[in-house]
PDB file of C-alpha atoms in Angstrom:
ATOM      1  CA  UNK A1024      -2.571 -20.952   7.508  1.00  0.00           C
ATOM      2  CA  UNK A1025       0.633 -19.204   8.368  1.00  0.00           C
ATOM      3  CA  UNK A1026       2.311 -19.237   4.911  1.00  0.00           C
ATOM      4  CA  UNK A1027       0.519 -18.557   1.623  1.00  0.00           C
ATOM      5  CA  UNK A1028       1.318 -17.809  -1.988  1.00  0.00           C
ATOM      6  CA  UNK A1029       3.439 -16.776  -3.731  1.00  0.00           C
ATOM      7  CA  UNK A1030       0.997 -14.127  -5.023  1.00  0.00           C
ATOM      8  CA  UNK A1031       1.556 -11.315  -7.547  1.00  0.00           C
ATOM      9  CA  UNK A1032       2.158  -7.912  -5.912  1.00  0.00           C
ATOM     10  CA  UNK A1033       2.752  -4.594  -7.619  1.00  0.00           C
ATOM     11  CA  UNK A1034       4.942  -3.499  -4.687  1.00  0.00           C
ATOM     12  CA  UNK A1035       6.832  -6.719  -4.273  1.00  0.00           C
ATOM     13  CA  UNK A1036       6.762  -8.703  -7.520  1.00  0.00           C
ATOM     14  CA  UNK A1037       6.012 -12.317  -6.440  1.00  0.00           C
ATOM     15  CA  UNK A1038       5.506 -12.422  -2.720  1.00  0.00           C
ATOM     16  CA  UNK A1039       5.167 -15.378  -0.326  1.00  0.00           C
ATOM     17  CA  UNK A1040       2.943 -14.190   2.570  1.00  0.00           C
ATOM     18  CA  UNK A1041       3.503 -14.866   6.259  1.00  0.00           C
ATOM     19  CA  UNK A1042       0.397 -14.566   8.475  1.00  0.00           C
ATOM     20  CA  UNK A1043       2.046 -14.149  11.887  1.00  0.00           C
ATOM     21  CA  UNK A1044      -1.046 -12.730  13.704  1.00  0.00           C
ATOM     22  CA  UNK A1045      -4.373 -14.634  14.129  1.00  0.00           C
ATOM     23  CA  UNK A1046      -7.567 -13.133  12.751  1.00  0.00           C
ATOM     24  CA  UNK A1047      -8.047 -10.294  13.742  1.00  0.00           C
ATOM     25  CA  UNK A1048      -5.851  -8.826  16.413  1.00  0.00           C
ATOM     26  CA  UNK A1049      -4.892  -5.244  15.669  1.00  0.00           C
ATOM     27  CA  UNK A1050      -4.014  -1.859  17.033  1.00  0.00           C
ATOM     28  CA  UNK A1051      -6.445  -0.153  14.698  1.00  0.00           C
ATOM     29  CA  UNK A1052     -10.056  -0.803  13.623  1.00  0.00           C
ATOM     30  CA  UNK A1053      -9.880   0.939  10.230  1.00  0.00           C
ATOM     31  CA  UNK A1054     -13.279   1.663   8.704  1.00  0.00           C
ATOM     32  CA  UNK A1055     -12.098   0.334   5.341  1.00  0.00           C
ATOM     33  CA  UNK A1056     -10.323  -2.822   6.578  1.00  0.00           C
ATOM     34  CA  UNK A1057     -10.789  -5.522   3.937  1.00  0.00           C
ATOM     35  CA  UNK A1058     -10.111  -8.356   6.416  1.00  0.00           C
ATOM     36  CA  UNK A1059     -13.149  -7.373   8.504  1.00  0.00           C
ATOM     37  CA  UNK A1060     -13.810  -5.852  11.877  1.00  0.00           C
ATOM     38  CA  UNK A1061     -11.073  -5.963  14.529  1.00  0.00           C
ATOM     39  CA  UNK A1062     -11.961  -8.686  16.988  1.00  0.00           C
ATOM     40  CA  UNK A1063      -9.297  -7.916  19.546  1.00  0.00           C
ATOM     41  CA  UNK A1064      -7.807  -4.461  19.874  1.00  0.00           C
ATOM     42  CA  UNK A1065      -4.394  -4.605  21.561  1.00  0.00           C
ATOM     43  CA  UNK A1066      -1.200  -2.530  21.685  1.00  0.00           C
ATOM     44  CA  UNK A1067       0.958  -4.718  23.931  1.00  0.00           C
ATOM     45  CA  UNK A1068       3.332  -6.971  22.030  1.00  0.00           C
ATOM     46  CA  UNK A1069       3.056 -10.690  22.859  1.00  0.00           C
ATOM     47  CA  UNK A1070       3.864 -14.080  21.318  1.00  0.00           C
ATOM     48  CA  UNK A1071       1.316 -15.639  18.946  1.00  0.00           C
ATOM     49  CA  UNK A1072       3.032 -18.553  17.155  1.00  0.00           C
ATOM     50  CA  UNK A1073       6.246 -20.270  18.016  1.00  0.00           C
ATOM     51  CA  UNK A1074       9.044 -18.832  15.748  1.00  0.00           C
ATOM     52  CA  UNK A1075      10.182 -22.409  14.769  1.00  0.00           C
ATOM     53  CA  UNK A1076       6.653 -23.226  13.548  1.00  0.00           C
ATOM     54  CA  UNK A1077       6.549 -20.046  11.371  1.00  0.00           C
ATOM     55  CA  UNK A1078       9.970 -20.978   9.904  1.00  0.00           C
ATOM     56  CA  UNK A1079       8.973 -24.532   9.180  1.00  0.00           C
ATOM     57  CA  UNK A1080       5.751 -23.619   7.384  1.00  0.00           C
ATOM     58  CA  UNK A1081       7.369 -20.945   5.361  1.00  0.00           C
ATOM     59  CA  UNK A1082      10.314 -23.246   4.469  1.00  0.00           C
ATOM     60  CA  UNK A1083       7.834 -25.877   3.283  1.00  0.00           C
ATOM     61  CA  UNK A1084       6.084 -23.325   1.007  1.00  0.00           C
ATOM     62  CA  UNK A1085       9.376 -22.079  -0.358  1.00  0.00           C
ATOM     63  CA  UNK A1086      10.452 -25.618  -1.206  1.00  0.00           C
ATOM     64  CA  UNK A1087       7.082 -26.323  -2.905  1.00  0.00           C
ATOM     65  CA  UNK A1088       7.371 -23.049  -4.905  1.00  0.00           C
ATOM     66  CA  UNK A1089      10.998 -23.810  -5.931  1.00  0.00           C
ATOM     67  CA  UNK A1090       9.971 -27.285  -7.074  1.00  0.00           C
ATOM     68  CA  UNK A1091       7.421 -25.641  -9.400  1.00  0.00           C
ATOM     69  CA  UNK A1092      10.133 -23.143 -10.518  1.00  0.00           C
ATOM     70  CA  UNK A1093       7.990 -20.265  -9.195  1.00  0.00           C
ATOM     71  CA  UNK A1094       9.782 -16.981  -8.666  1.00  0.00           C
ATOM     72  CA  UNK A1095       9.805 -15.484  -5.127  1.00  0.00           C
ATOM     73  CA  UNK A1096      10.994 -11.946  -4.837  1.00  0.00           C
ATOM     74  CA  UNK A1097      10.004 -11.442  -1.166  1.00  0.00           C
ATOM     75  CA  UNK A1098       8.794 -13.288   1.904  1.00  0.00           C
ATOM     76  CA  UNK A1099       6.302 -10.728   3.348  1.00  0.00           C
ATOM     77  CA  UNK A1100       4.771 -10.391   6.844  1.00  0.00           C
ATOM     78  CA  UNK A1101       1.212  -9.457   5.772  1.00  0.00           C
ATOM     79  CA  UNK A1102      -1.028 -10.958   8.494  1.00  0.00           C
ATOM     80  CA  UNK A1103      -4.695 -10.703   9.399  1.00  0.00           C
ATOM     81  CA  UNK A1104      -3.738  -8.150  12.082  1.00  0.00           C
ATOM     82  CA  UNK A1105      -0.791  -5.868  12.858  1.00  0.00           C
ATOM     83  CA  UNK A1106       2.506  -7.749  12.307  1.00  0.00           C
ATOM     84  CA  UNK A1107       4.490  -5.726  14.858  1.00  0.00           C
ATOM     85  CA  UNK A1108       2.247  -6.934  17.713  1.00  0.00           C
ATOM     86  CA  UNK A1109       4.238 -10.171  17.462  1.00  0.00           C
ATOM     87  CA  UNK A1110       7.018  -9.956  20.082  1.00  0.00           C
ATOM     88  CA  UNK A1111       8.897 -12.727  18.226  1.00  0.00           C
ATOM     89  CA  UNK A1112       8.969 -10.802  14.946  1.00  0.00           C
ATOM     90  CA  UNK A1113      12.715 -10.163  15.114  1.00  0.00           C
ATOM     91  CA  UNK A1114      13.483 -13.852  15.870  1.00  0.00           C
ATOM     92  CA  UNK A1115      11.260 -14.927  12.912  1.00  0.00           C
ATOM     93  CA  UNK A1116      13.071 -12.552  10.607  1.00  0.00           C
ATOM     94  CA  UNK A1117      16.451 -13.946  11.755  1.00  0.00           C
ATOM     95  CA  UNK A1118      15.257 -17.508  11.043  1.00  0.00           C
ATOM     96  CA  UNK A1119      13.736 -16.719   7.659  1.00  0.00           C
ATOM     97  CA  UNK A1120      17.072 -14.999   6.508  1.00  0.00           C
ATOM     98  CA  UNK A1121      18.374 -18.579   6.162  1.00  0.00           C
ATOM     99  CA  UNK A1122      16.036 -19.109   3.114  1.00  0.00           C
ATOM    100  CA  UNK A1123      18.000 -16.547   1.072  1.00  0.00           C
ATOM    101  CA  UNK A1124      14.940 -14.467  -0.060  1.00  0.00           C
ATOM    102  CA  UNK A1125      14.448 -10.772   0.660  1.00  0.00           C
ATOM    103  CA  UNK A1126      12.103  -9.995   3.580  1.00  0.00           C
ATOM    104  CA  UNK A1127       9.313  -7.411   3.760  1.00  0.00           C
ATOM    105  CA  UNK A1128       6.502  -6.273   6.108  1.00  0.00           C
ATOM    106  CA  UNK A1129       3.305  -4.313   5.569  1.00  0.00           C
ATOM    107  CA  UNK A1130       2.591  -2.472   8.811  1.00  0.00           C
ATOM    108  CA  UNK A1131       0.157   0.223   9.929  1.00  0.00           C
ATOM    109  CA  UNK A1132       3.148   1.789  11.764  1.00  0.00           C
ATOM    110  CA  UNK A1133       1.094   2.288  14.957  1.00  0.00           C
ATOM    111  CA  UNK A1134       3.846   0.768  17.167  1.00  0.00           C
ATOM    112  CA  UNK A1135       6.887   2.251  15.348  1.00  0.00           C
ATOM    113  CA  UNK A1136       7.363   4.711  18.199  1.00  0.00           C
ATOM    114  CA  UNK A1137       8.667   1.739  20.197  1.00  0.00           C
ATOM    115  CA  UNK A1138      12.428   1.226  19.913  1.00  0.00           C
ATOM    116  CA  UNK A1139      12.066  -2.622  19.959  1.00  0.00           C
ATOM    117  CA  UNK A1140       9.641  -2.479  17.022  1.00  0.00           C
ATOM    118  CA  UNK A1141      12.020  -0.294  15.037  1.00  0.00           C
ATOM    119  CA  UNK A1142      14.891  -2.675  15.838  1.00  0.00           C
ATOM    120  CA  UNK A1143      12.798  -5.567  14.409  1.00  0.00           C
ATOM    121  CA  UNK A1144      11.773  -3.669  11.260  1.00  0.00           C
ATOM    122  CA  UNK A1145      15.391  -2.630  10.660  1.00  0.00           C
ATOM    123  CA  UNK A1146      16.156  -6.246   9.893  1.00  0.00           C
ATOM    124  CA  UNK A1147      13.934  -6.222   6.852  1.00  0.00           C
ATOM    125  CA  UNK A1148      14.677  -5.274   3.189  1.00  0.00           C
ATOM    126  CA  UNK A1149      11.313  -3.590   2.473  1.00  0.00           C
ATOM    127  CA  UNK A1150       8.810  -1.913   4.814  1.00  0.00           C
ATOM    128  CA  UNK A1151       5.394  -0.407   3.821  1.00  0.00           C
ATOM    129  CA  UNK A1152       4.005   2.142   6.317  1.00  0.00           C
ATOM    130  CA  UNK A1153       0.419   3.332   6.488  1.00  0.00           C
ATOM    131  CA  UNK A1154      -0.074   7.130   6.332  1.00  0.00           C
ATOM    132  CA  UNK A1155      -3.792   7.675   6.015  1.00  0.00           C
ATOM    133  CA  UNK A1156      -3.785  11.055   7.754  1.00  0.00           C
ATOM    134  CA  UNK A1157      -1.398  13.316   9.650  1.00  0.00           C
ATOM    135  CA  UNK A1158      -4.241  15.258  11.449  1.00  0.00           C
ATOM    136  CA  UNK A1159      -5.590  13.818  14.665  1.00  0.00           C
ATOM    137  CA  UNK A1160      -9.376  14.049  13.939  1.00  0.00           C
ATOM    138  CA  UNK A1161      -9.071  12.491  10.480  1.00  0.00           C
ATOM    139  CA  UNK A1162      -6.722   9.747  11.773  1.00  0.00           C
ATOM    140  CA  UNK A1163      -9.199   8.879  14.510  1.00  0.00           C
ATOM    141  CA  UNK A1164     -12.135   8.852  12.095  1.00  0.00           C
ATOM    142  CA  UNK A1165     -10.507   6.640   9.424  1.00  0.00           C
ATOM    143  CA  UNK A1166      -8.084   4.395  11.310  1.00  0.00           C
ATOM    144  CA  UNK A1167     -10.002   4.301  14.640  1.00  0.00           C
ATOM    145  CA  UNK A1168      -6.842   3.620  16.714  1.00  0.00           C
ATOM    146  CA  UNK A1169      -6.585   2.133  20.173  1.00  0.00           C
ATOM    147  CA  UNK A1170      -7.377   5.014  22.523  1.00  0.00           C
ATOM    148  CA  UNK A1171      -3.906   5.084  24.117  1.00  0.00           C
ATOM    149  CA  UNK A1172      -2.025   5.579  20.813  1.00  0.00           C
ATOM    150  CA  UNK A1173      -0.540   8.950  19.913  1.00  0.00           C
ATOM    151  CA  UNK A1174      -0.388  10.105  16.299  1.00  0.00           C
ATOM    152  CA  UNK A1175       2.440  12.509  17.093  1.00  0.00           C
ATOM    153  CA  UNK A1176       4.587   9.685  18.537  1.00  0.00           C
ATOM    154  CA  UNK A1177       3.797   7.419  15.555  1.00  0.00           C
ATOM    155  CA  UNK A1178       4.821  10.107  13.002  1.00  0.00           C
ATOM    156  CA  UNK A1179       8.022  10.842  14.903  1.00  0.00           C
ATOM    157  CA  UNK A1180       8.711   7.063  15.149  1.00  0.00           C
ATOM    158  CA  UNK A1181       8.425   6.772  11.325  1.00  0.00           C
ATOM    159  CA  UNK A1182      10.950   9.556  10.818  1.00  0.00           C
ATOM    160  CA  UNK A1183      13.328   7.935  13.368  1.00  0.00           C
ATOM    161  CA  UNK A1184      12.968   4.633  11.572  1.00  0.00           C
ATOM    162  CA  UNK A1185      13.663   6.196   8.158  1.00  0.00           C
ATOM    163  CA  UNK A1186      16.915   7.708   9.396  1.00  0.00           C
ATOM    164  CA  UNK A1187      18.335   4.298  10.277  1.00  0.00           C
ATOM    165  CA  UNK A1188      16.737   1.989   7.686  1.00  0.00           C
ATOM    166  CA  UNK A1189      18.867   1.041   4.734  1.00  0.00           C
ATOM    167  CA  UNK A1190      16.185  -0.880   2.830  1.00  0.00           C
ATOM    168  CA  UNK A1191      13.249   0.318   0.725  1.00  0.00           C
ATOM    169  CA  UNK A1192      10.430   2.262   2.354  1.00  0.00           C
ATOM    170  CA  UNK A1193       6.987   2.844   0.772  1.00  0.00           C
ATOM    171  CA  UNK A1194       3.924   4.453   2.238  1.00  0.00           C
ATOM    172  CA  UNK A1195       0.266   3.751   1.601  1.00  0.00           C
ATOM    173  CA  UNK A1196      -2.552   6.275   1.891  1.00  0.00           C
ATOM    174  CA  UNK A1197      -6.013   4.802   1.650  1.00  0.00           C
ATOM    175  CA  UNK A1198      -8.706   7.182   0.319  1.00  0.00           C
ATOM    176  CA  UNK A1199     -12.437   6.670   0.832  1.00  0.00           C
ATOM    177  CA  UNK A1200     -15.567   8.442  -0.315  1.00  0.00           C
ATOM    178  CA  UNK A1201     -17.618  10.611   2.013  1.00  0.00           C
ATOM    179  CA  UNK A1202     -14.639  12.022   3.914  1.00  0.00           C
ATOM    180  CA  UNK A1203     -13.874  15.787   3.811  1.00  0.00           C
ATOM    181  CA  UNK A1204     -10.106  15.742   3.350  1.00  0.00           C
ATOM    182  CA  UNK A1205      -9.855  19.575   3.170  1.00  0.00           C
ATOM    183  CA  UNK A1206      -6.179  20.445   2.949  1.00  0.00           C
ATOM    184  CA  UNK A1207      -5.012  17.081   4.365  1.00  0.00           C
ATOM    185  CA  UNK A1208      -3.256  15.999   1.129  1.00  0.00           C
ATOM    186  CA  UNK A1209      -0.915  18.962   1.372  1.00  0.00           C
ATOM    187  CA  UNK A1210      -0.186  18.096   5.049  1.00  0.00           C
ATOM    188  CA  UNK A1211       0.453  14.450   4.230  1.00  0.00           C
ATOM    189  CA  UNK A1212       2.686  15.432   1.334  1.00  0.00           C
ATOM    190  CA  UNK A1213       4.771  17.729   3.597  1.00  0.00           C
ATOM    191  CA  UNK A1214       5.247  14.858   6.061  1.00  0.00           C
ATOM    192  CA  UNK A1215       6.172  12.528   3.164  1.00  0.00           C
ATOM    193  CA  UNK A1216       8.725  15.085   1.988  1.00  0.00           C
ATOM    194  CA  UNK A1217      10.475  14.645   5.316  1.00  0.00           C
ATOM    195  CA  UNK A1218      10.065  10.896   5.414  1.00  0.00           C
ATOM    196  CA  UNK A1219      11.395  10.467   1.825  1.00  0.00           C
ATOM    197  CA  UNK A1220       9.696   7.172   0.873  1.00  0.00           C
ATOM    198  CA  UNK A1221      10.911   5.427  -2.202  1.00  0.00           C
ATOM    199  CA  UNK A1222       7.300   5.371  -3.324  1.00  0.00           C
ATOM    200  CA  UNK A1223       4.122   6.902  -1.930  1.00  0.00           C
ATOM    201  CA  UNK A1224       1.149   4.769  -2.926  1.00  0.00           C
ATOM    202  CA  UNK A1225      -2.404   6.143  -3.146  1.00  0.00           C
ATOM    203  CA  UNK A1226      -4.867   3.296  -2.522  1.00  0.00           C
ATOM    204  CA  UNK A1227      -8.617   2.669  -2.389  1.00  0.00           C
ATOM    205  CA  UNK A1228     -10.404  -0.298  -0.844  1.00  0.00           C
ATOM    206  CA  UNK A1229     -10.919  -2.922  -3.490  1.00  0.00           C
ATOM    207  CA  UNK A1230     -12.661  -5.619  -1.414  1.00  0.00           C
ATOM    208  CA  UNK A1231     -15.626  -5.418   0.969  1.00  0.00           C
ATOM    209  CA  UNK A1232     -14.723  -3.105   3.880  1.00  0.00           C
ATOM    210  CA  UNK A1233     -15.305  -3.460   7.647  1.00  0.00           C
ATOM    211  CA  UNK A1234     -18.035  -0.751   7.576  1.00  0.00           C
ATOM    212  CA  UNK A1235     -20.728  -0.999   4.930  1.00  0.00           C
ATOM    213  CA  UNK A1236     -20.908   2.769   4.355  1.00  0.00           C
ATOM    214  CA  UNK A1237     -17.284   2.828   3.154  1.00  0.00           C
ATOM    215  CA  UNK A1238     -16.800   3.243  -0.621  1.00  0.00           C
ATOM    216  CA  UNK A1239     -13.685   3.843  -2.655  1.00  0.00           C
ATOM    217  CA  UNK A1240     -12.848   7.529  -3.185  1.00  0.00           C
ATOM    218  CA  UNK A1241     -14.005   8.951  -6.490  1.00  0.00           C
ATOM    219  CA  UNK A1242     -11.480   9.254  -9.356  1.00  0.00           C
ATOM    220  CA  UNK A1243     -11.432  13.091  -8.942  1.00  0.00           C
ATOM    221  CA  UNK A1244     -10.336  12.818  -5.393  1.00  0.00           C
ATOM    222  CA  UNK A1245      -7.657  10.177  -6.206  1.00  0.00           C
ATOM    223  CA  UNK A1246      -6.278  12.355  -9.025  1.00  0.00           C
ATOM    224  CA  UNK A1247      -6.309  15.401  -6.660  1.00  0.00           C
ATOM    225  CA  UNK A1248      -4.210  13.534  -4.109  1.00  0.00           C
ATOM    226  CA  UNK A1249      -1.886  12.276  -6.817  1.00  0.00           C
ATOM    227  CA  UNK A1250      -1.224  15.761  -8.145  1.00  0.00           C
ATOM    228  CA  UNK A1251      -0.644  17.276  -4.682  1.00  0.00           C
ATOM    229  CA  UNK A1252       1.765  14.451  -3.732  1.00  0.00           C
ATOM    230  CA  UNK A1253       3.524  14.665  -7.088  1.00  0.00           C
ATOM    231  CA  UNK A1254       4.107  18.456  -6.775  1.00  0.00           C
ATOM    232  CA  UNK A1255       5.937  17.876  -3.485  1.00  0.00           C
ATOM    233  CA  UNK A1256       7.571  14.459  -3.994  1.00  0.00           C
ATOM    234  CA  UNK A1257       7.987  14.321  -7.787  1.00  0.00           C
ATOM    235  CA  UNK A1258       5.934  12.135 -10.120  1.00  0.00           C
ATOM    236  CA  UNK A1259       8.411   9.281 -10.081  1.00  0.00           C
ATOM    237  CA  UNK A1260       7.710   8.776  -6.278  1.00  0.00           C
ATOM    238  CA  UNK A1261       3.913   8.601  -6.451  1.00  0.00           C
ATOM    239  CA  UNK A1262       1.742   5.752  -7.783  1.00  0.00           C
ATOM    240  CA  UNK A1263      -1.827   4.466  -7.549  1.00  0.00           C
ATOM    241  CA  UNK A1264      -2.524   1.139  -5.837  1.00  0.00           C
ATOM    242  CA  UNK A1265      -6.095   0.647  -6.946  1.00  0.00           C
ATOM    243  CA  UNK A1266      -6.522  -3.035  -7.578  1.00  0.00           C
ATOM    244  CA  UNK A1267      -4.801  -3.834 -10.820  1.00  0.00           C
ATOM    245  CA  UNK A1268      -1.988  -5.954  -9.395  1.00  0.00           C
ATOM    246  CA  UNK A1269      -1.655  -8.289 -12.297  1.00  0.00           C
ATOM    247  CA  UNK A1270      -1.152  -6.280 -15.469  1.00  0.00           C
ATOM    248  CA  UNK A1271       0.136  -2.874 -14.403  1.00  0.00           C
ATOM    249  CA  UNK A1272       2.873  -1.721 -16.827  1.00  0.00           C
ATOM    250  CA  UNK A1273       2.564  -4.883 -18.905  1.00  0.00           C
ATOM    251  CA  UNK A1274       3.237  -3.569 -22.370  1.00  0.00           C
ATOM    252  CA  UNK A1275       1.528  -6.029 -24.696  1.00  0.00           C
ATOM    253  CA  UNK A1276       1.562  -4.274 -28.004  1.00  0.00           C
ATOM    254  CA  UNK A1277      -2.187  -3.879 -27.615  1.00  0.00           C
ATOM    255  CA  UNK A1278      -2.652  -0.105 -27.455  1.00  0.00           C
ATOM    256  CA  UNK A1279      -5.942  -0.214 -25.546  1.00  0.00           C
ATOM    257  CA  UNK A1280      -4.657  -2.654 -22.902  1.00  0.00           C
ATOM    258  CA  UNK A1281      -1.378  -0.761 -22.544  1.00  0.00           C
ATOM    259  CA  UNK A1282      -3.151   2.566 -22.101  1.00  0.00           C
ATOM    260  CA  UNK A1283      -5.412   1.071 -19.378  1.00  0.00           C
ATOM    261  CA  UNK A1284      -2.436  -0.578 -17.742  1.00  0.00           C
ATOM    262  CA  UNK A1285      -0.495   2.691 -17.455  1.00  0.00           C
ATOM    263  CA  UNK A1286      -3.494   4.809 -16.270  1.00  0.00           C
ATOM    264  CA  UNK A1287      -4.269   2.255 -13.552  1.00  0.00           C
ATOM    265  CA  UNK A1288      -0.903   3.168 -12.037  1.00  0.00           C
ATOM    266  CA  UNK A1289      -0.961   6.996 -12.517  1.00  0.00           C
ATOM    267  CA  UNK A1290      -2.989   9.515 -14.517  1.00  0.00           C
ATOM    268  CA  UNK A1291      -1.711  10.571 -17.910  1.00  0.00           C
ATOM    269  CA  UNK A1292      -1.794  14.147 -19.089  1.00  0.00           C
ATOM    270  CA  UNK A1293      -3.470  14.761 -22.453  1.00  0.00           C
ATOM    271  CA  UNK A1294      -0.105  15.551 -24.164  1.00  0.00           C
ATOM    272  CA  UNK A1295       1.449  12.376 -22.732  1.00  0.00           C
ATOM    273  CA  UNK A1296      -1.482  10.321 -24.075  1.00  0.00           C
ATOM    274  CA  UNK A1297      -0.964  11.920 -27.568  1.00  0.00           C
ATOM    275  CA  UNK A1298       2.700  11.091 -27.448  1.00  0.00           C
ATOM    276  CA  UNK A1299       1.980   7.498 -26.412  1.00  0.00           C
ATOM    277  CA  UNK A1300      -0.599   7.070 -29.241  1.00  0.00           C
ATOM    278  CA  UNK A1301       1.886   8.494 -31.754  1.00  0.00           C
ATOM    279  CA  UNK A1302       4.575   5.946 -30.671  1.00  0.00           C
ATOM    280  CA  UNK A1303       1.991   3.171 -30.988  1.00  0.00           C
ATOM    281  CA  UNK A1304       0.867   4.382 -34.410  1.00  0.00           C
ATOM    282  CA  UNK A1305      -2.650   4.948 -33.133  1.00  0.00           C
ATOM    283  CA  UNK A1306      -4.958   7.950 -33.127  1.00  0.00           C
ATOM    284  CA  UNK A1307      -7.265   9.694 -30.601  1.00  0.00           C
ATOM    285  CA  UNK A1308     -10.213   7.445 -31.554  1.00  0.00           C
ATOM    286  CA  UNK A1309      -8.702   4.832 -29.148  1.00  0.00           C
ATOM    287  CA  UNK A1310      -9.219   7.214 -26.221  1.00  0.00           C
ATOM    288  CA  UNK A1311     -12.727   8.130 -27.382  1.00  0.00           C
ATOM    289  CA  UNK A1312     -13.658   4.462 -27.594  1.00  0.00           C
ATOM    290  CA  UNK A1313     -12.349   3.710 -24.035  1.00  0.00           C
ATOM    291  CA  UNK A1314     -14.185   6.812 -22.666  1.00  0.00           C
ATOM    292  CA  UNK A1315     -17.403   5.695 -24.369  1.00  0.00           C
ATOM    293  CA  UNK A1316     -17.053   2.144 -23.008  1.00  0.00           C
ATOM    294  CA  UNK A1317     -16.457   3.555 -19.525  1.00  0.00           C
ATOM    295  CA  UNK A1318     -12.991   2.014 -19.254  1.00  0.00           C
ATOM    296  CA  UNK A1319     -11.234   5.400 -19.096  1.00  0.00           C
ATOM    297  CA  UNK A1320     -12.224   8.612 -17.347  1.00  0.00           C
ATOM    298  CA  UNK A1321     -11.343  12.225 -18.274  1.00  0.00           C
ATOM    299  CA  UNK A1322     -10.431  14.515 -15.324  1.00  0.00           C
ATOM    300  CA  UNK A1323      -9.370  18.108 -15.021  1.00  0.00           C
ATOM    301  CA  UNK A1324      -6.780  19.476 -12.634  1.00  0.00           C
ATOM    302  CA  UNK A1325      -5.311  23.014 -12.724  1.00  0.00           C
ATOM    303  CA  UNK A1326      -6.736  23.621 -16.179  1.00  0.00           C
ATOM    304  CA  UNK A1327      -5.162  20.490 -17.709  1.00  0.00           C
ATOM    305  CA  UNK A1328      -6.877  17.270 -18.831  1.00  0.00           C
ATOM    306  CA  UNK A1329      -5.851  13.949 -17.375  1.00  0.00           C
ATOM    307  CA  UNK A1330      -6.890  10.399 -18.186  1.00  0.00           C
ATOM    308  CA  UNK A1331      -7.277   7.582 -15.634  1.00  0.00           C
ATOM    309  CA  UNK A1332      -8.601   4.043 -15.670  1.00  0.00           C
ATOM    310  CA  UNK A1333     -12.086   3.976 -14.206  1.00  0.00           C
ATOM    311  CA  UNK A1334     -12.360   2.198 -10.826  1.00  0.00           C
ATOM    312  CA  UNK A1335     -14.176  -1.138 -11.320  1.00  0.00           C
ATOM    313  CA  UNK A1336     -14.710  -1.322  -7.564  1.00  0.00           C
ATOM    314  CA  UNK A1337     -17.185   1.577  -7.676  1.00  0.00           C
ATOM    315  CA  UNK A1338     -19.615  -0.386  -9.828  1.00  0.00           C
TER     316      UNK A1338
END
């Protein structure tokens, strides 16, 4: 199936997906990949589907969605492999422009050092780039790239792309348990300072990963990454992407649901929680109840208390 959705997405609102790469041709074999193990590892761009076929299938889905009065904020290249391996990506983007919906791609950025890849991505409105590590050993351990790829070239390619791109850029950093990140968060944050993404997302695997030993990072590590990124980029540019696509920031008037919704996006400092409860005419017993039920978790960072929604995927 080439076209699917529209599906709810925190990053993209309602997104209609385009699967322009067959299962599972990729430049990486990430340990946490939630599509499964890479079947064919490639770095040379080639054709996969005929651009006209992609256009027709997407157009059909768009018509169906419009008939049902479904909102579509983006058409997004989010395939079972790496979307930029498709040599016809630029042609497909040009064709899909006719549908009058904004276009996005989620890429691991492994081929962004290539000028032709950057030219294709420049045609989009929104691009998500993977930045799991900026240190070679960690990058090789987590993303397991094709042996001929160069991290230095990839990072430079991202910066080149950012200079020219007029649309929205976000990054995604996937955190997993059992990895010694050392001072990597500070190094990633310094790279992101230069890249200037509109939003830097901190993610954990929420579906079964390629390697059975992979588990989502613990809340303490996620919070640590959030704090380091925020100190460098500013809080407004950092968010969690930890599996609560549907209800994040949905203010319902239900104080418990709203508190869990906010803390699934970013941690709240103790004083911010108190302020929130005051506005909602509620008291601290709400927090105590959520802590007792295991819905909320209390963390400490630099001597201050933070509250975060507990990760369901750890259970």
